[in-house]
XYZ file of C-alpha atoms in Angstrom:
326
model
C -33.837 -3.265 -21.554
C -31.834 -1.882 -24.349
C -31.766 -3.150 -27.820
C -28.208 -4.287 -27.680
C -29.297 -6.479 -24.750
C -31.715 -8.060 -26.942
C -29.548 -8.819 -29.679
C -29.675 -8.424 -33.410
C -33.039 -9.083 -34.930
C -34.871 -9.926 -31.895
C -33.153 -13.459 -31.659
C -32.589 -13.222 -27.824
C -30.159 -11.490 -25.587
C -26.745 -10.591 -26.742
C -24.868 -12.440 -23.914
C -21.239 -11.278 -24.585
C -22.367 -7.815 -24.609
C -24.343 -8.365 -21.096
C -21.345 -9.857 -19.774
C -19.007 -7.120 -20.702
C -21.422 -4.576 -19.307
C -21.834 -6.595 -16.110
C -18.314 -6.800 -15.443
C -17.837 -3.049 -16.296
C -20.511 -2.341 -13.154
C -23.733 -1.915 -15.025
C -26.260 -3.106 -12.328
C -28.986 -3.457 -15.185
C -26.708 -5.942 -16.999
C -26.146 -7.707 -13.834
C -29.706 -8.149 -13.030
C -30.666 -8.986 -16.641
C -28.012 -12.074 -16.393
C -29.543 -13.214 -13.104
C -33.176 -13.034 -14.714
C -31.975 -15.316 -17.547
C -30.550 -17.761 -14.919
C -33.645 -17.810 -13.004
C -35.996 -18.042 -15.890
C -34.009 -20.901 -17.203
C -33.265 -19.084 -20.582
C -32.352 -20.956 -23.466
C -29.175 -18.711 -23.272
C -28.019 -20.159 -19.953
C -25.642 -22.402 -21.409
C -24.030 -19.360 -23.360
C -24.208 -17.322 -20.272
C -22.512 -19.801 -17.989
C -19.712 -20.434 -20.712
C -19.109 -16.650 -20.911
C -18.695 -16.252 -17.214
C -16.683 -19.246 -16.297
C -13.352 -17.570 -17.002
C -14.183 -14.400 -14.799
C -15.149 -16.441 -11.626
C -13.329 -17.552 -8.669
C -12.389 -14.236 -6.838
C -15.311 -13.367 -4.730
C -15.823 -14.808 -1.159
C -19.265 -16.333 -1.004
C -20.789 -16.214 2.524
C -23.892 -18.119 3.300
C -26.090 -16.378 6.027
C -28.400 -19.059 7.529
C -30.460 -19.573 10.663
C -33.957 -20.335 11.973
C -36.906 -17.671 11.218
C -36.750 -14.816 13.726
C -33.076 -14.620 14.204
C -32.624 -11.591 12.293
C -31.067 -12.695 9.128
C -32.257 -9.806 7.088
C -31.207 -7.285 9.611
C -27.898 -9.074 10.053
C -27.096 -9.069 6.397
C -27.915 -5.361 6.155
C -25.504 -4.702 8.922
C -22.724 -7.192 7.278
C -23.436 -5.006 4.000
C -22.681 -1.734 5.725
C -19.646 -2.955 7.594
C -18.076 -4.361 4.429
C -18.854 -1.152 2.516
C -16.886 0.702 5.350
C -14.197 -1.551 4.654
C -14.468 -0.414 0.879
C -15.310 -3.881 -0.324
C -18.192 -4.229 -3.008
C -21.139 -6.626 -1.958
C -23.599 -8.723 -4.049
C -26.652 -9.896 -1.982
C -28.864 -12.719 -2.935
C -31.825 -12.841 -0.502
C -33.850 -16.202 -1.058
C -37.417 -15.689 -0.047
C -40.327 -17.716 0.081
C -42.332 -18.079 -3.077
C -45.777 -16.706 -3.667
C -48.203 -19.606 -4.333
C -49.903 -17.553 -7.058
C -46.973 -15.586 -8.947
C -44.151 -18.138 -7.849
C -42.118 -14.480 -7.291
C -40.312 -13.628 -4.084
C -42.882 -13.177 -1.581
C -41.077 -10.798 0.993
C -38.466 -9.152 -1.145
C -35.612 -8.207 1.354
C -34.571 -5.238 -1.182
C -37.187 -3.395 0.725
C -35.508 -4.234 4.119
C -31.980 -3.180 2.737
C -33.242 -0.009 1.214
C -30.292 1.790 2.924
C -27.890 0.662 0.403
C -30.103 1.119 -2.701
C -28.097 3.932 -4.256
C -24.719 2.622 -3.417
C -23.105 1.576 -6.736
C -20.834 -0.963 -4.722
C -23.717 -2.894 -3.634
C -26.157 -5.110 -5.598
C -29.237 -6.828 -3.859
C -31.343 -9.441 -5.515
C -34.312 -11.232 -3.962
C -34.788 -14.637 -5.314
C -37.805 -16.898 -5.134
C -37.241 -20.501 -3.514
C -40.006 -21.815 -5.909
C -40.569 -24.837 -3.721
C -36.920 -25.888 -3.626
C -35.974 -27.335 -0.326
C -32.585 -26.559 1.256
C -33.253 -22.924 2.058
C -31.935 -21.905 -1.453
C -33.438 -21.238 -5.191
C -32.441 -23.980 -7.504
C -30.682 -21.158 -9.546
C -28.675 -19.733 -6.638
C -25.290 -21.301 -7.817
C -25.633 -19.725 -11.202
C -26.645 -16.354 -9.727
C -23.663 -16.486 -7.507
C -21.544 -17.036 -10.624
C -23.059 -13.823 -12.296
C -22.166 -11.611 -8.992
C -18.583 -13.229 -9.025
C -17.793 -12.426 -12.517
C -19.176 -9.024 -12.291
C -16.470 -8.242 -9.718
C -18.063 -8.173 -6.213
C -15.616 -8.901 -3.445
C -18.102 -10.639 -1.407
C -21.323 -12.320 -2.188
C -23.879 -12.833 0.713
C -26.483 -15.526 0.295
C -29.210 -15.268 2.685
C -31.490 -18.524 2.949
C -35.067 -18.566 2.925
C -35.639 -19.186 6.766
C -37.523 -22.457 6.846
C -35.949 -24.054 9.757
C -34.198 -27.626 9.634
C -33.711 -27.940 5.957
C -31.416 -24.741 5.545
C -28.178 -26.606 5.885
C -27.700 -26.984 1.969
C -26.204 -23.334 1.978
C -22.829 -25.033 3.501
C -22.170 -26.796 0.177
C -22.548 -23.593 -1.627
C -20.618 -21.291 0.189
C -16.906 -20.437 1.041
C -17.877 -19.508 4.636
C -21.013 -20.420 6.445
C -22.377 -17.873 8.890
C -25.160 -19.413 11.370
C -27.047 -17.057 13.433
C -29.067 -17.918 16.644
C -30.968 -15.640 18.949
C -32.051 -16.132 22.640
C -35.582 -17.462 22.959
C -35.474 -19.465 19.707
C -34.960 -22.668 21.463
C -32.356 -24.713 23.170
C -29.227 -26.241 22.152
C -30.814 -29.516 21.167
C -33.006 -27.787 18.810
C -29.996 -26.240 17.314
C -28.453 -29.795 16.934
C -31.604 -31.409 15.312
C -31.280 -28.485 12.652
C -27.933 -29.578 11.700
C -26.501 -26.172 12.066
C -23.820 -27.268 14.657
C -22.342 -29.324 12.003
C -22.221 -26.851 8.912
C -21.058 -23.432 10.400
C -17.680 -21.771 10.158
C -18.857 -18.618 12.058
C -21.709 -18.685 14.756
C -23.371 -15.411 15.690
C -25.838 -15.010 18.471
C -27.781 -11.940 17.457
C -29.994 -9.782 19.776
C -27.501 -9.908 22.350
C -29.237 -7.291 24.107
C -31.808 -9.532 25.204
C -32.094 -11.920 28.231
C -30.382 -15.217 27.591
C -27.921 -14.265 24.923
C -25.013 -14.978 27.188
C -26.405 -18.324 28.022
C -26.897 -19.289 24.483
C -23.427 -18.233 23.607
C -21.746 -20.137 26.330
C -23.878 -23.287 25.811
C -22.931 -23.186 22.112
C -19.172 -22.899 22.802
C -19.532 -25.831 25.112
C -21.132 -27.772 22.534
C -18.676 -26.982 19.758
C -15.829 -27.906 21.850
C -17.160 -31.405 22.089
C -16.939 -31.747 18.326
C -14.344 -34.167 16.825
C -12.010 -32.108 14.907
C -8.413 -32.455 13.828
C -5.885 -30.511 15.618
C -5.389 -28.317 12.151
C -9.029 -27.970 11.741
C -10.729 -24.490 11.779
C -12.332 -23.758 15.284
C -15.520 -22.012 14.678
C -15.807 -18.566 16.843
C -18.852 -17.801 18.816
C -19.662 -13.837 18.602
C -22.483 -11.895 19.704
C -24.246 -8.965 17.817
C -27.129 -6.511 18.213
C -27.626 -6.243 14.342
C -30.082 -3.604 14.609
C -27.350 -1.183 16.177
C -24.448 -2.750 14.423
C -22.962 -3.724 17.771
C -20.308 -6.368 17.296
C -20.555 -6.656 13.582
C -17.335 -5.533 13.093
C -15.959 -8.801 14.904
C -18.003 -10.646 12.426
C -16.477 -9.179 9.347
C -13.012 -9.930 11.036
C -14.029 -13.628 11.409
C -15.031 -13.990 8.064
C -11.713 -12.560 6.914
C -9.824 -14.831 9.190
C -11.829 -17.804 7.717
C -10.872 -16.890 4.342
C -7.314 -16.515 5.012
C -7.379 -20.183 6.866
C -9.166 -21.668 3.899
C -6.583 -20.502 1.501
C -3.538 -21.473 3.421
C -4.994 -24.915 4.264
C -6.665 -25.823 0.840
C -9.808 -26.027 2.273
C -11.278 -23.124 -0.309
C -10.139 -25.413 -3.152
C -11.661 -28.349 -1.526
C -15.112 -26.704 -1.211
C -15.152 -25.243 -4.557
C -14.313 -28.512 -6.238
C -17.012 -30.321 -4.128
C -19.541 -27.536 -5.230
C -18.511 -27.858 -8.870
C -18.880 -31.649 -8.621
C -22.286 -31.335 -7.164
C -23.434 -28.797 -9.941
C -21.987 -31.051 -12.797
C -23.929 -33.932 -11.305
C -27.042 -31.857 -11.035
C -27.027 -30.554 -14.503
C -26.334 -34.158 -15.780
C -29.141 -35.682 -13.715
C -31.608 -32.817 -14.990
C -30.542 -33.713 -18.616
C -31.335 -37.285 -17.960
C -34.706 -36.508 -16.629
C -35.479 -34.387 -19.616
C -34.386 -37.304 -22.000
C -36.689 -39.618 -20.052
C -39.725 -37.241 -19.855
C -41.664 -39.192 -22.359
C -41.299 -42.492 -20.723
C -44.087 -42.176 -18.548
C -46.312 -42.773 -21.472
C -44.442 -45.706 -22.907
C -46.214 -48.631 -23.113
C -43.612 -50.987 -21.848
C -43.274 -48.962 -18.802
C -47.072 -49.817 -18.191
C -46.548 -53.310 -18.782
C -43.718 -53.382 -16.481
C -45.426 -51.603 -13.793
C -48.248 -53.889 -13.854
C -45.927 -56.891 -13.662
C -44.286 -55.405 -10.521
C -47.563 -54.538 -8.781
C -48.770 -58.119 -9.560
C -45.439 -59.686 -8.023
C -44.435 -61.048 -11.115
C -41.181 -58.853 -11.146
C -39.407 -56.597 -8.994
C -38.827 -53.011 -9.556
C -34.863 -53.226 -10.037
C -35.567 -55.849 -12.642
C -38.208 -53.722 -14.422
C -35.965 -50.833 -14.211
C -33.180 -52.933 -16.047
C -35.731 -54.004 -18.683
C -36.917 -50.360 -19.586
C -33.319 -49.149 -19.808
C -31.998 -52.315 -21.612
C -34.799 -53.570 -23.754
C -34.778 -56.946 -25.214
C -34.267 -56.829 -28.875
């Protein structure tokens, strides 16, 4: 890292300089900003403030599905198709965490090595670090970095943990759900919640037996959904991501959903919900830090003992703790 990025006198990163370099397309500056986000740097508030006015242009696409459906291969194929369409792409691939280092365990950058030297592509593996929902806690801020850096599309690939991956729907402008033959029946898909969150459905590995049936069953199930007449009707597409077959149709569907979202106002509604959730999460985290020392408070011990003995109830005890008597 350059001396400029560290700031004068070693007082930490020069955030305005990093942001300016990231917006100029410097990959090192983008990576440094994401590292500050992941590490929960003291400069995070300054980073977020500096990025705010430069965001809102990128299409954020969540790529989710059960393990084994080919998320990384599909993401790689999507990057290639988007680059053929002359669009720049940022990729956040959220991987399981190492139980020892806490870092990303699989490293999707290895599996997307085809794009390593392309200046129009930036790929970052992020560790889930125990966060449920198939994402990392820092994913929203990392998306903001890539958006401000000028990428046309930001692909967010979830960790692949099964039934808890639907959180990506609250983070993305468009949610792409991947399925594959042999990965379970429609009931399993419904249990995972993916039939409620997808904007585009893709049956990958369409060259395998059973793919046509999976697509047919999925279309039939989606037709039963209670949707308004003006609501988006999620398409069901088939691909062989390994060869690129059908991927062009997926890119077209993403563009169509983007156009519909803009025209209908859905994009604004989703982004406002996303911002509301992010503000709420930051406020709750601040409150938790403020109350971090309450666990050792003598009054809490006395109130807990009273609740355990049946002399008080937990709501009354919480009220007493929040509003102590003078």
